[in-house]
Amino acid sequence: MPATRPASGIAPYWTRLPSFLLYPFSAEPLLVCVGLALLASFAAMMFAPLSSVLSIVVFVSLMRYGFFVLERTARGFIDDTRIVFDSAHGGKNLPYKQVAVALVGGTLCAIAGALGGPNAAWLSLGLLAMLWPANTMVLALDNDLGESLNPARLWEIASRIGVPYLGLCACLLLIFFSGNFLQGFLANAAPHALIVPLASFASCLSTIAMFRMMGYVLYQYHEELGHDVRIGFEEQSGFKAADPRAARASRIAELLGEGRGEEALKEARDAVREAPADFEAQARLHRLLGALPGHEKALADHARLWLPALLGARRGSQALEVFEAVRERDPGFLPANADDRLPLAEAAFKAHHYDAVKSLIKNFDRLFPGHRDIPSIYLLGAQLLLEQGRDEEQAERILKALQSHYPQHPVALEAAKLLELAARLRSVG
């Protein structure tokens, strides 16, 4: 059956299943698989404590690389394999968070089994297995353990993808069992000395293929999910000529390749002027202004105009990337509008970029007296003190002041919750 291309301009994931299976054999993933297989073999030859430590290192490294693959694919990098050093939030803790999720799931299955017997336990296991892709996607997008355990968030991912989500579960199950079958076959057919390295290699291949597939699904449905990408559908190779915007993107790339940066910049500015609501054109202009020397002021001016649109479209993570890219050139840069500071600071807090949070909320009440966001800014400041500074005493003062001055404001309820948290932290500290 020939592959079809939907109106979005990207081939559906089910037509690209062979490419996901072949992806681990490309240069970088293959080196990772070989390296981890050799390390697993070395671990198998060691005495018990060291063997366990090395096995954990292999598992964490594989999962971390899998999340890197998922994230970069989800951002639109379909045709390259530069993964390790280009993660938006780093993903360093994601393997541990996924282990925590697995422990929670195992506990729930055990409880179901204790209350309803083996059938209830198996039913719970099946339901949790169907939620695993959504859970993994939420971890990769948000880097937030709580959100990955939130049934409403998981349902949001699955329902926005729709029926194809069930197909994704089936494909992932197929890859998983294929990997297990290959491991079993190698255990029976390979020489004894090669069983561990070959089985580990097969496990790495199937794991990376699954993460690649999930990343591609996130990319295919990024508009439905409100997920920011770096390379849009029309910019992907193979169908650039079908879209005038893609033709212009190709033209800009050609000009850059020829070293004609200023002409490329003019083309990018023309594209934004003709379609100011085209976020991909805006992102292209932003990247060009940041890459070409001598355009620091233009970069800041463009960011001040573009940030409100990004925040209004709930693209907080992309707005944060824009903000921090400008701050690298101009440490004093801040959004022009007071209304933009709170949502941008919240995006920075969610991404654990605490220095950005501090710069956005510092002296907000003095700069914008009477602004409606002042209570929420104070609340965010207290959260920052608790999470990063571990200054429970100062946080408590701010939270009590919020309760006193804004008793009817929604922040009063959040302040009460944080006061309880601060008290617990003080008791254990």
Short mmCIF file of C-alpha atoms in Angstrom, two decimals:
data_model
loop_
_atom_site.label_atom_id
_atom_site.label_comp_id
_atom_site.label_asym_id
_atom_site.label_seq_id
_atom_site.Cartn_x
_atom_site.Cartn_y
_atom_site.Cartn_z
CA MET A 1 0.00 0.00 0.00
CA PRO A 2 1.60 3.34 -1.00
CA ALA A 3 2.26 5.91 1.69
CA THR A 4 -0.26 8.71 1.82
CA ARG A 5 0.42 12.24 2.93
CA PRO A 6 -2.29 14.04 4.90
CA ALA A 7 -3.20 17.66 4.47
CA SER A 8 -0.65 18.58 7.12
CA GLY A 9 2.10 17.60 4.71
CA ILE A 10 3.70 14.88 6.84
CA ALA A 11 3.49 11.13 6.25
CA PRO A 12 1.40 9.36 8.94
CA TYR A 13 3.46 7.37 11.41
CA TRP A 14 1.95 4.04 10.35
CA THR A 15 3.41 4.48 6.86
CA ARG A 16 6.91 4.96 8.30
CA LEU A 17 7.18 1.93 10.55
CA PRO A 18 10.17 0.50 8.59
CA SER A 19 12.04 3.79 9.04
CA PHE A 20 11.63 3.57 12.83
CA LEU A 21 13.03 0.03 12.81
CA LEU A 22 15.97 1.08 10.63
CA TYR A 23 16.72 4.30 12.54
CA PRO A 24 18.84 2.60 15.27
CA PHE A 25 21.20 1.39 12.54
CA SER A 26 22.17 4.96 11.56
CA ALA A 27 25.56 6.22 12.73
CA GLU A 28 25.06 7.74 16.18
CA PRO A 29 22.30 5.39 17.47
CA LEU A 30 24.30 2.39 16.27
CA LEU A 31 27.39 3.55 18.18
CA VAL A 32 25.25 4.02 21.29
CA CYS A 33 23.76 0.52 20.94
CA VAL A 34 27.18 -1.09 20.44
CA GLY A 35 28.72 0.83 23.35
CA LEU A 36 25.91 -0.04 25.75
CA ALA A 37 25.94 -3.70 24.65
CA LEU A 38 29.67 -3.90 25.38
CA LEU A 39 29.19 -2.23 28.75
CA ALA A 40 26.39 -4.69 29.59
CA SER A 41 28.71 -7.57 28.66
CA PHE A 42 31.41 -6.15 30.90
CA ALA A 43 28.87 -5.80 33.72
CA ALA A 44 27.88 -9.46 33.37
CA MET A 45 31.50 -10.52 34.01
CA MET A 46 31.91 -8.44 37.18
CA PHE A 47 31.21 -9.40 40.79
CA ALA A 48 27.78 -8.61 42.21
CA PRO A 49 27.97 -5.00 43.52
CA LEU A 50 29.88 -3.62 40.54
CA SER A 51 27.76 -5.66 38.14
CA SER A 52 24.57 -4.11 39.56
CA VAL A 53 25.98 -0.59 39.36
CA LEU A 54 27.06 -1.04 35.74
CA SER A 55 23.69 -2.54 34.83
CA ILE A 56 21.98 0.54 36.25
CA VAL A 57 24.36 2.76 34.25
CA VAL A 58 23.46 0.87 31.07
CA PHE A 59 19.72 1.21 31.74
CA VAL A 60 19.87 4.91 32.63
CA SER A 61 22.09 5.69 29.63
CA LEU A 62 19.77 3.87 27.24
CA MET A 63 16.64 5.57 28.59
CA ARG A 64 18.32 8.98 28.59
CA TYR A 65 19.37 8.55 24.98
CA GLY A 66 15.88 7.33 24.11
CA PHE A 67 14.38 10.51 25.53
CA PHE A 68 16.91 12.59 23.60
CA VAL A 69 15.82 10.82 20.41
CA LEU A 70 12.14 11.31 21.24
CA GLU A 71 12.53 15.00 22.03
CA ARG A 72 14.60 15.91 18.98
CA THR A 73 12.31 13.97 16.65
CA ALA A 74 9.29 15.67 18.20
CA ARG A 75 10.86 19.06 17.45
CA GLY A 76 10.98 18.21 13.73
CA PHE A 77 14.51 16.92 13.19
CA ILE A 78 13.48 13.97 11.06
CA ASP A 79 16.40 13.66 8.66
CA ASP A 80 19.43 13.95 10.93
CA THR A 81 20.89 12.09 13.89
CA ARG A 82 22.48 14.83 16.03
CA ILE A 83 20.89 14.00 19.33
CA VAL A 84 23.12 13.94 22.39
CA PHE A 85 24.08 17.59 22.71
CA ASP A 86 20.86 19.23 21.53
CA SER A 87 18.16 18.65 24.14
CA ALA A 88 15.90 21.54 25.16
CA HIS A 89 15.63 20.64 28.85
CA GLY A 90 18.49 18.14 29.08
CA GLY A 91 16.42 15.12 30.05
CA LYS A 92 19.02 14.06 32.62
CA ASN A 93 16.45 13.04 35.24
CA LEU A 94 13.85 11.56 32.90
CA PRO A 95 15.00 7.91 33.29
CA TYR A 96 14.60 8.17 37.07
CA LYS A 97 11.19 9.76 36.69
CA GLN A 98 10.10 6.95 34.40
CA VAL A 99 11.29 4.42 36.96
CA ALA A 100 9.19 6.27 39.56
CA VAL A 101 6.20 6.03 37.22
CA ALA A 102 6.80 2.28 36.81
CA LEU A 103 6.92 1.85 40.59
CA VAL A 104 3.64 3.73 40.98
CA GLY A 105 2.09 1.59 38.23
CA GLY A 106 3.34 -1.62 39.82
CA THR A 107 1.92 -0.55 43.18
CA LEU A 108 -1.47 0.17 41.61
CA CYS A 109 -1.49 -3.25 39.93
CA ALA A 110 -0.58 -4.91 43.23
CA ILE A 111 -3.41 -3.08 44.99
CA ALA A 112 -5.84 -4.07 42.23
CA GLY A 113 -4.69 -7.68 42.54
CA ALA A 114 -5.11 -7.66 46.31
CA LEU A 115 -8.61 -6.21 46.07
CA GLY A 116 -9.94 -7.92 42.93
CA GLY A 117 -7.72 -10.91 42.27
CA PRO A 118 -5.46 -11.80 39.34
CA ASN A 119 -7.92 -10.69 36.66
CA ALA A 120 -8.12 -7.21 38.15
CA ALA A 121 -4.33 -7.05 38.31
CA TRP A 122 -3.98 -8.05 34.64
CA LEU A 123 -6.69 -5.59 33.61
CA SER A 124 -4.90 -2.80 35.48
CA LEU A 125 -1.62 -3.79 33.86
CA GLY A 126 -3.22 -3.64 30.40
CA LEU A 127 -4.71 -0.19 31.04
CA LEU A 128 -1.41 1.14 32.35
CA ALA A 129 0.40 -0.29 29.33
CA MET A 130 -1.96 1.67 27.07
CA LEU A 131 -1.15 4.83 29.01
CA TRP A 132 2.63 4.28 28.85
CA PRO A 133 3.12 6.06 25.47
CA ALA A 134 1.17 9.09 26.71
CA ASN A 135 3.11 9.06 29.98
CA THR A 136 6.45 8.95 28.12
CA MET A 137 5.37 11.78 25.80
CA VAL A 138 4.31 13.98 28.73
CA LEU A 139 7.65 13.36 30.46
CA ALA A 140 9.52 14.31 27.29
CA LEU A 141 7.42 17.44 26.70
CA ASP A 142 7.07 18.74 30.27
CA ASN A 143 9.89 17.05 32.22
CA ASP A 144 7.34 16.92 35.03
CA LEU A 145 6.73 13.75 37.06
CA GLY A 146 3.46 15.03 38.51
CA GLU A 147 2.01 15.83 35.08
CA SER A 148 3.05 12.39 33.78
CA LEU A 149 0.94 10.81 36.55
CA ASN A 150 -2.03 13.11 35.97
CA PRO A 151 -4.83 11.07 34.32
CA ALA A 152 -6.35 14.24 32.83
CA ARG A 153 -3.06 15.14 31.12
CA LEU A 154 -2.59 11.58 29.82
CA TRP A 155 -6.16 11.53 28.50
CA GLU A 156 -5.57 14.91 26.85
CA ILE A 157 -2.62 13.50 24.89
CA ALA A 158 -4.42 10.30 23.89
CA SER A 159 -7.72 11.98 22.98
CA ARG A 160 -6.13 14.74 20.89
CA ILE A 161 -4.26 12.15 18.87
CA GLY A 162 -7.50 10.17 18.62
CA VAL A 163 -7.92 6.66 17.26
CA PRO A 164 -4.34 6.62 15.86
CA TYR A 165 -3.18 6.56 19.48
CA LEU A 166 -4.47 2.98 19.72
CA GLY A 167 -2.51 2.16 16.57
CA LEU A 168 0.57 3.66 18.19
CA CYS A 169 0.11 1.38 21.22
CA ALA A 170 -0.19 -1.63 18.90
CA CYS A 171 2.93 -0.68 16.92
CA LEU A 172 4.96 -0.12 20.07
CA LEU A 173 3.78 -3.48 21.39
CA LEU A 174 4.84 -5.08 18.12
CA ILE A 175 8.33 -3.54 18.35
CA PHE A 176 8.63 -4.51 22.02
CA PHE A 177 7.73 -8.17 21.46
CA SER A 178 9.85 -8.31 18.32
CA GLY A 179 12.82 -7.20 20.42
CA ASN A 180 12.03 -9.85 23.03
CA PHE A 181 11.68 -12.50 20.34
CA LEU A 182 15.04 -11.51 18.87
CA GLN A 183 16.66 -11.72 22.30
CA GLY A 184 15.19 -15.18 22.85
CA PHE A 185 16.31 -16.35 19.43
CA LEU A 186 19.86 -15.11 20.04
CA ALA A 187 19.94 -16.79 23.45
CA ASN A 188 19.23 -20.14 21.76
CA ALA A 189 21.23 -19.70 18.55
CA ALA A 190 24.30 -17.64 19.48
CA PRO A 191 27.45 -18.95 21.14
CA HIS A 192 27.31 -18.64 24.92
CA ALA A 193 29.94 -15.88 25.03
CA LEU A 194 27.91 -13.70 22.68
CA ILE A 195 24.47 -14.10 24.29
CA VAL A 196 24.72 -11.09 26.62
CA PRO A 197 26.19 -8.59 24.12
CA LEU A 198 23.79 -9.63 21.34
CA ALA A 199 20.72 -9.66 23.61
CA SER A 200 21.69 -6.24 25.01
CA PHE A 201 22.25 -4.93 21.50
CA ALA A 202 18.78 -6.15 20.44
CA SER A 203 17.20 -4.53 23.50
CA CYS A 204 18.88 -1.21 22.68
CA LEU A 205 17.71 -1.38 19.07
CA SER A 206 14.06 -1.95 19.97
CA THR A 207 14.06 0.69 22.72
CA ILE A 208 15.49 3.41 20.48
CA ALA A 209 13.07 2.47 17.69
CA MET A 210 10.11 2.86 20.08
CA PHE A 211 11.28 6.27 21.31
CA ARG A 212 11.86 7.39 17.72
CA MET A 213 8.31 6.40 16.83
CA MET A 214 6.80 8.23 19.80
CA GLY A 215 8.77 11.35 18.89
CA TYR A 216 7.50 11.18 15.33
CA VAL A 217 3.89 10.88 16.54
CA LEU A 218 4.37 13.96 18.72
CA TYR A 219 5.68 15.77 15.67
CA GLN A 220 2.86 14.57 13.42
CA TYR A 221 0.24 15.79 15.92
CA HIS A 222 2.11 18.80 17.32
CA GLU A 223 -0.59 21.23 16.17
CA GLU A 224 -3.32 19.25 17.94
CA LEU A 225 -1.17 18.95 21.07
CA GLY A 226 0.03 22.58 21.10
CA HIS A 227 3.63 21.39 21.01
CA ASP A 228 6.35 23.73 19.69
CA VAL A 229 8.57 22.50 16.86
CA ARG A 230 11.74 23.82 15.27
CA ILE A 231 11.12 22.55 11.71
CA GLY A 232 7.59 22.77 10.32
CA PHE A 233 5.91 20.27 8.02
CA GLU A 234 6.48 22.35 4.92
CA GLU A 235 10.22 22.63 5.60
CA GLN A 236 10.81 18.89 5.64
CA SER A 237 12.76 17.53 2.72
CA GLY A 238 10.83 15.94 -0.11
CA PHE A 239 7.92 18.35 -0.39
CA LYS A 240 9.36 21.84 -0.19
CA ALA A 241 8.32 22.88 -3.67
CA ALA A 242 4.63 22.27 -2.97
CA ASP A 243 4.36 25.24 -0.60
CA PRO A 244 5.43 28.84 -1.34
CA ARG A 245 6.53 29.24 2.28
CA ALA A 246 8.72 26.17 1.95
CA ALA A 247 10.16 27.53 -1.28
CA ARG A 248 11.12 30.72 0.53
CA ALA A 249 12.66 28.71 3.39
CA SER A 250 14.67 26.80 0.81
CA ARG A 251 15.76 30.06 -0.81
CA ILE A 252 16.91 31.44 2.56
CA ALA A 253 18.89 28.26 3.21
CA GLU A 254 20.55 28.55 -0.20
CA LEU A 255 21.52 32.17 0.43
CA LEU A 256 23.04 31.24 3.77
CA GLY A 257 24.92 28.39 2.16
CA GLU A 258 26.40 30.86 -0.31
CA GLY A 259 27.44 33.21 2.49
CA ARG A 260 24.87 35.89 1.56
CA GLY A 261 23.56 36.40 5.06
CA GLU A 262 22.11 39.88 4.62
CA GLU A 263 20.10 38.80 1.58
CA ALA A 264 18.83 35.80 3.54
CA LEU A 265 17.85 38.15 6.36
CA LYS A 266 15.92 40.37 3.94
CA GLU A 267 14.02 37.33 2.65
CA ALA A 268 13.22 36.30 6.22
CA ARG A 269 11.96 39.78 7.08
CA ASP A 270 9.80 39.83 3.96
CA ALA A 271 8.29 36.49 4.97
CA VAL A 272 7.39 37.83 8.41
CA ARG A 273 5.99 41.07 7.00
CA GLU A 274 3.77 39.13 4.59
CA ALA A 275 2.59 36.62 7.22
CA PRO A 276 3.14 37.94 10.76
CA ALA A 277 1.07 35.09 12.21
CA ASP A 278 3.38 32.46 10.69
CA PHE A 279 5.35 31.31 13.71
CA GLU A 280 7.78 29.31 11.61
CA ALA A 281 8.68 32.41 9.61
CA GLN A 282 9.09 34.32 12.87
CA ALA A 283 11.31 31.57 14.28
CA ARG A 284 13.44 31.60 11.14
CA LEU A 285 13.93 35.36 11.40
CA HIS A 286 14.77 35.04 15.10
CA ARG A 287 17.42 32.39 14.40
CA LEU A 288 18.94 34.46 11.61
CA LEU A 289 19.13 37.60 13.74
CA GLY A 290 20.81 35.58 16.46
CA ALA A 291 23.29 33.94 14.10
CA LEU A 292 24.38 36.97 12.08
CA PRO A 293 26.75 39.42 13.83
CA GLY A 294 25.79 43.04 14.36
CA HIS A 295 22.04 42.46 14.78
CA GLU A 296 21.76 42.37 18.57
CA LYS A 297 19.36 45.33 18.75
CA ALA A 298 17.22 43.96 15.92
CA LEU A 299 17.11 40.59 17.71
CA ALA A 300 15.85 42.23 20.90
CA ASP A 301 13.32 44.39 19.04
CA HIS A 302 11.98 41.36 17.18
CA ALA A 303 11.72 39.35 20.40
CA ARG A 304 9.75 42.12 22.13
CA LEU A 305 7.23 42.06 19.29
CA TRP A 306 7.06 38.27 18.98
CA LEU A 307 6.93 37.24 22.64
CA PRO A 308 3.33 38.45 23.22
CA ALA A 309 2.14 36.40 20.24
CA LEU A 310 3.93 33.27 21.48
CA LEU A 311 2.57 33.64 24.98
CA GLY A 312 -0.90 34.39 23.65
CA ALA A 313 -0.76 31.14 21.67
CA ARG A 314 0.34 29.26 24.82
CA ARG A 315 3.76 28.52 23.39
CA GLY A 316 5.50 29.16 26.67
CA SER A 317 8.48 26.88 26.09
CA GLN A 318 9.23 28.49 22.72
CA ALA A 319 8.82 31.96 24.24
CA LEU A 320 11.32 30.95 26.94
CA GLU A 321 13.82 29.83 24.28
CA VAL A 322 13.45 33.18 22.51
CA PHE A 323 13.84 35.11 25.76
CA GLU A 324 16.98 33.24 26.81
CA ALA A 325 18.53 33.47 23.34
CA VAL A 326 18.25 37.27 23.52
CA ARG A 327 19.52 37.34 27.11
CA GLU A 328 22.71 35.63 25.96
CA ARG A 329 23.43 38.69 23.82
CA ASP A 330 21.81 41.29 26.09
CA PRO A 331 21.69 40.23 29.78
CA GLY A 332 19.43 43.17 30.58
CA PHE A 333 16.73 42.23 28.08
CA LEU A 334 13.17 42.00 29.41
CA PRO A 335 9.73 41.84 27.74
CA ALA A 336 8.28 45.21 26.88
CA ASN A 337 4.82 44.40 28.26
CA ALA A 338 4.21 43.84 31.96
CA ASP A 339 1.50 41.30 31.05
CA ASP A 340 4.12 39.04 29.46
CA ARG A 341 6.35 38.67 32.49
CA LEU A 342 4.22 36.33 34.59
CA PRO A 343 3.46 33.70 31.89
CA LEU A 344 7.09 33.79 30.78
CA ALA A 345 8.30 33.44 34.37
CA GLU A 346 5.91 30.51 34.90
CA ALA A 347 7.30 28.81 31.79
CA ALA A 348 10.83 29.37 33.09
CA PHE A 349 9.91 27.99 36.52
CA LYS A 350 8.36 24.90 34.95
CA ALA A 351 11.59 24.34 32.98
CA HIS A 352 13.68 24.89 36.15
CA HIS A 353 15.39 27.94 34.62
CA TYR A 354 15.50 29.79 37.91
CA ASP A 355 17.81 32.61 36.87
CA ALA A 356 15.29 33.57 34.18
CA VAL A 357 12.50 33.52 36.77
CA LYS A 358 14.45 35.85 39.04
CA SER A 359 15.12 38.35 36.27
CA LEU A 360 11.46 38.42 35.24
CA ILE A 361 9.92 38.89 38.69
CA LYS A 362 12.57 41.13 40.27
CA ASN A 363 11.08 44.48 41.42
CA PHE A 364 7.88 43.77 39.49
CA ASP A 365 5.69 45.47 42.12
CA ARG A 366 7.85 48.61 42.02
CA LEU A 367 8.05 48.75 38.22
CA PHE A 368 4.33 48.11 37.72
CA PRO A 369 2.49 49.31 40.85
CA GLY A 370 -1.08 48.10 41.04
CA HIS A 371 -0.68 45.49 38.29
CA ARG A 372 -3.10 42.56 38.51
CA ASP A 373 -0.26 40.01 38.37
CA ILE A 374 1.48 41.22 41.52
CA PRO A 375 -0.12 38.56 43.82
CA SER A 376 0.81 35.77 41.40
CA ILE A 377 4.33 37.18 41.07
CA TYR A 378 4.72 37.10 44.86
CA LEU A 379 3.43 33.52 44.93
CA LEU A 380 5.93 32.51 42.26
CA GLY A 381 8.69 34.19 44.26
CA ALA A 382 7.74 32.13 47.31
CA GLN A 383 7.76 28.95 45.22
CA LEU A 384 11.22 29.89 43.98
CA LEU A 385 12.48 30.37 47.53
CA LEU A 386 11.15 26.96 48.53
CA GLU A 387 12.31 24.99 45.51
CA GLN A 388 15.65 26.58 44.72
CA GLY A 389 16.74 28.64 47.70
CA ARG A 390 15.29 26.45 50.47
CA ASP A 391 14.61 29.67 52.37
CA GLU A 392 11.46 28.54 54.18
CA GLU A 393 11.46 31.49 56.58
CA GLN A 394 11.40 34.16 53.86
CA ALA A 395 8.89 32.15 51.82
CA GLU A 396 6.57 31.92 54.83
CA ARG A 397 6.71 35.70 55.31
CA ILE A 398 5.71 36.27 51.69
CA LEU A 399 2.92 33.67 51.83
CA LYS A 400 1.44 35.06 55.04
CA ALA A 401 1.53 38.56 53.54
CA LEU A 402 -0.35 37.22 50.50
CA GLN A 403 -3.03 35.71 52.72
CA SER A 404 -3.32 38.97 54.64
CA HIS A 405 -3.42 41.41 51.69
CA TYR A 406 -5.28 39.23 49.15
CA PRO A 407 -7.65 37.02 51.17
CA GLN A 408 -10.18 36.73 48.31
CA HIS A 409 -7.62 36.23 45.56
CA PRO A 410 -7.04 32.68 44.20
CA VAL A 411 -3.40 32.94 45.36
CA ALA A 412 -4.58 32.82 48.98
CA LEU A 413 -5.55 29.15 48.61
CA GLU A 414 -2.24 28.34 46.90
CA ALA A 415 -0.41 30.26 49.62
CA ALA A 416 -2.04 28.07 52.27
CA LYS A 417 -0.83 24.92 50.49
CA LEU A 418 2.69 26.29 50.19
CA LEU A 419 2.71 27.25 53.85
CA GLU A 420 2.02 23.61 54.71
CA LEU A 421 4.86 22.57 52.41
CA ALA A 422 7.20 25.12 53.98
CA ALA A 423 6.32 23.81 57.45
CA ARG A 424 7.12 20.24 56.39
CA LEU A 425 10.42 21.34 54.88
CA ARG A 426 11.35 23.16 58.05
CA SER A 427 10.55 20.08 60.12
CA VAL A 428 12.79 17.80 58.07
CA GLY A 429 15.52 20.44 57.58
#
